[in-house]
PDB file of C-alpha atoms in Angstrom:
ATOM      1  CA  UNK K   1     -56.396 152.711 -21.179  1.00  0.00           C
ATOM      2  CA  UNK K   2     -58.801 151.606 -18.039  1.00  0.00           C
ATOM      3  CA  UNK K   3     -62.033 153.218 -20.165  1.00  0.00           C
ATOM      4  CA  UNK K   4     -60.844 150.958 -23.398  1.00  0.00           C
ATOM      5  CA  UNK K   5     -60.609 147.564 -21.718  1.00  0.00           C
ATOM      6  CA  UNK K   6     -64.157 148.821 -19.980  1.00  0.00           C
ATOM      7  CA  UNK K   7     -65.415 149.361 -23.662  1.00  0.00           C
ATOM      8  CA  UNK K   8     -63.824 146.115 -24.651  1.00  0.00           C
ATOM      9  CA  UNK K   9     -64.933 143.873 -21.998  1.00  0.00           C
ATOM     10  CA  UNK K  10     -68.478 145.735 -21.915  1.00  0.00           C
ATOM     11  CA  UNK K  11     -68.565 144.837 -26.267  1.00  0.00           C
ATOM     12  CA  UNK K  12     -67.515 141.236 -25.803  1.00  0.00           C
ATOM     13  CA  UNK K  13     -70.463 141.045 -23.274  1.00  0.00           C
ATOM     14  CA  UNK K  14     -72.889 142.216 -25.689  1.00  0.00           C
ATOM     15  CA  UNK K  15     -71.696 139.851 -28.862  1.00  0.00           C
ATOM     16  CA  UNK K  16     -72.015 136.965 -26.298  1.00  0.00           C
ATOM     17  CA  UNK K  17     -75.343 137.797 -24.801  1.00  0.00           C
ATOM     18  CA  UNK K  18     -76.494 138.152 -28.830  1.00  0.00           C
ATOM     19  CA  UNK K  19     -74.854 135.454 -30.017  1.00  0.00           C
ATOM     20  CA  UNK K  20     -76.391 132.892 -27.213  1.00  0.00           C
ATOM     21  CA  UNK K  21     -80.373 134.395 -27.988  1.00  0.00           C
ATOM     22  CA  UNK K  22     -80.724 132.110 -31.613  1.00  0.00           C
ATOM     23  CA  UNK K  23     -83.298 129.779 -31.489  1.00  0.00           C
ATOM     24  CA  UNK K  24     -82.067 126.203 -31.943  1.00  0.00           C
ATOM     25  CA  UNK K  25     -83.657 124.818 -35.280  1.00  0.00           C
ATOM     26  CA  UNK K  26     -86.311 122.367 -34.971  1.00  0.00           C
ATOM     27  CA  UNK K  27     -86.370 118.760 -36.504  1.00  0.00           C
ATOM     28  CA  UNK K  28     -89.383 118.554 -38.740  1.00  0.00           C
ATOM     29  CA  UNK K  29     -88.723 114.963 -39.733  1.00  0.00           C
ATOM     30  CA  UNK K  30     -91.239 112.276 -38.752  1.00  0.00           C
ATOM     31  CA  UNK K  31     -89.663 109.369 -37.732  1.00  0.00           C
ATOM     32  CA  UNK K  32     -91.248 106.003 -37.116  1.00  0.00           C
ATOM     33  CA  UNK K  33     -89.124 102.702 -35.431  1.00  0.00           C
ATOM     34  CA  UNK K  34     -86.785 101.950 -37.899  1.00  0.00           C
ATOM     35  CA  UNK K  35     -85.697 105.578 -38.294  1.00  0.00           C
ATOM     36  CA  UNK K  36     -86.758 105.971 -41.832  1.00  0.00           C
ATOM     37  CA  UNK K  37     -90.652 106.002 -42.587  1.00  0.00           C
ATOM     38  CA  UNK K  38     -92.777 108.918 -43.156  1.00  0.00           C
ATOM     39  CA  UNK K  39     -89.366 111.773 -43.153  1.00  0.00           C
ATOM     40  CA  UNK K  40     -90.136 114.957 -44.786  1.00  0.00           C
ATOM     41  CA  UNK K  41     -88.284 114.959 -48.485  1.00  0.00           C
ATOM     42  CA  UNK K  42     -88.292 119.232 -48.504  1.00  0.00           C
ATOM     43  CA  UNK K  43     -91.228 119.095 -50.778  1.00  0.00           C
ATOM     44  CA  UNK K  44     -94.051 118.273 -49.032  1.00  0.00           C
ATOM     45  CA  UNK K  45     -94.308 114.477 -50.651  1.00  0.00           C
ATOM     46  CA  UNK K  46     -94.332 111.844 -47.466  1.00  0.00           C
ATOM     47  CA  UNK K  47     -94.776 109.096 -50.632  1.00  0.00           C
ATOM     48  CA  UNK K  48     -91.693 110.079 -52.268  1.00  0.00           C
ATOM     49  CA  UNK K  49     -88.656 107.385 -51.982  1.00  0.00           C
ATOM     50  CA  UNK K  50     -85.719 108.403 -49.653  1.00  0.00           C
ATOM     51  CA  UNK K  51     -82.401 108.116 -51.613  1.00  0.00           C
ATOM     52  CA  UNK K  52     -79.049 107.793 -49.635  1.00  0.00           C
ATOM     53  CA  UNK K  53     -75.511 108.489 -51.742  1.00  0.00           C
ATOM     54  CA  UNK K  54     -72.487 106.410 -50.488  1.00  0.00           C
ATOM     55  CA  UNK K  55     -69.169 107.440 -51.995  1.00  0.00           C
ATOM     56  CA  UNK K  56     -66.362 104.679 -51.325  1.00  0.00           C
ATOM     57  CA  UNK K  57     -63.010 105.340 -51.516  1.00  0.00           C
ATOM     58  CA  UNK K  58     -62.003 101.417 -52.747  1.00  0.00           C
ATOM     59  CA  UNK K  59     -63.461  97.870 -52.706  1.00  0.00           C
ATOM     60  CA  UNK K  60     -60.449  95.965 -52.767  1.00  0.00           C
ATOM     61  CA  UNK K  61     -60.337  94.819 -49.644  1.00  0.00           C
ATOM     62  CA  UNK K  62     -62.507  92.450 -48.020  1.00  0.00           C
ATOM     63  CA  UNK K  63     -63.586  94.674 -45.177  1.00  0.00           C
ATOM     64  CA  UNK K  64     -65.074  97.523 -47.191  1.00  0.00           C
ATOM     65  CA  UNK K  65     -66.959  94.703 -49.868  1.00  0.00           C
ATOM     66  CA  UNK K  66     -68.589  93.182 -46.382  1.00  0.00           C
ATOM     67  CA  UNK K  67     -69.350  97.050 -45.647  1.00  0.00           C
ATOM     68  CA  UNK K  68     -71.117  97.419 -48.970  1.00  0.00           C
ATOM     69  CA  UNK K  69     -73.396  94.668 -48.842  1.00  0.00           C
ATOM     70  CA  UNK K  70     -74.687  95.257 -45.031  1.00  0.00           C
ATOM     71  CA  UNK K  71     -74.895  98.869 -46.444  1.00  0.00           C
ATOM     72  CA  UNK K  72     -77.092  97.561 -49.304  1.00  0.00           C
ATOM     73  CA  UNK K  73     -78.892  95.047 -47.611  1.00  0.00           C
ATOM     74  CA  UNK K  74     -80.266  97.228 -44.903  1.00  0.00           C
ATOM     75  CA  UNK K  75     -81.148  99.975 -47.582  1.00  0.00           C
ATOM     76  CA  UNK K  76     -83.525  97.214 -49.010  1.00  0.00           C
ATOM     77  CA  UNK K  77     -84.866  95.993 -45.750  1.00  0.00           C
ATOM     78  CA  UNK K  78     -86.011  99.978 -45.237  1.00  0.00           C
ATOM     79  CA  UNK K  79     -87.284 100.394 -48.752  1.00  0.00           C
ATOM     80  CA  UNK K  80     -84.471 103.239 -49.471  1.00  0.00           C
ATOM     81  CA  UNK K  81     -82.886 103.915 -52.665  1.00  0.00           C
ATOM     82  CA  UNK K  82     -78.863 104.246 -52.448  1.00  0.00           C
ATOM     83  CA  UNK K  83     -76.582 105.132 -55.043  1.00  0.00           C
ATOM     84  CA  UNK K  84     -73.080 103.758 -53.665  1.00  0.00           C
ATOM     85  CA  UNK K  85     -69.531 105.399 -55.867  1.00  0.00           C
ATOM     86  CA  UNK K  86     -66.633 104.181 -55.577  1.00  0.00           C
ATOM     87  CA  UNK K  87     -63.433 105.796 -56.331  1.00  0.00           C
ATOM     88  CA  UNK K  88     -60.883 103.219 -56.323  1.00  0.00           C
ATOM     89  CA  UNK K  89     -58.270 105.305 -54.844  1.00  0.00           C
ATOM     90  CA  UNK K  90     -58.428 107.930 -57.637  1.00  0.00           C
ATOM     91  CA  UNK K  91     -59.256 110.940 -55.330  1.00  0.00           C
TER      92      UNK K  91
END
């Protein structure tokens, strides 16, 4: 019994020394002031246009209508395309 908790205890050593040697990835994006500028698009084009989705659950109420326009506003002021869906409630 005393040589299979050694084995076990030894094993969980192992799987956490192996586990904790992974390289963290590394952020390849460019990013200028504003946060949104010369960000690498996966294929190589730094002209391409950056497109943001932004699905909405409803804009019946007040609150979330204000939260689409700031959303939309700021997209412009960054020269980003967004494509905003809303569900209105039908999930």
């Amino acid at each position: 019994m005393k040589n299979c908790v050694k084995h076990l205890i030894l094993l969980t050593c192992v799987l956490f020394f192996i586990t904790s040697c992974v390289n963290a990835p590394q952020e390849t994006a460019n990013k200028t002031a504003t946060g949104v500028g010369n960000t690498s698009t996966g294929n190589g084009d730094p002209n391409k246009k950056v497109k943001i989705g932004f699905a909405m659950d409803t804009v019946k109420e007040e609150r979330w209508q204000r939260d689409r326009a700031a959303f939309e506003a700021r997209c412009k002021e960054l020269n980003v395309e967004c494509v905003i869906t809303v569900a209105d409630n039908k999930a």
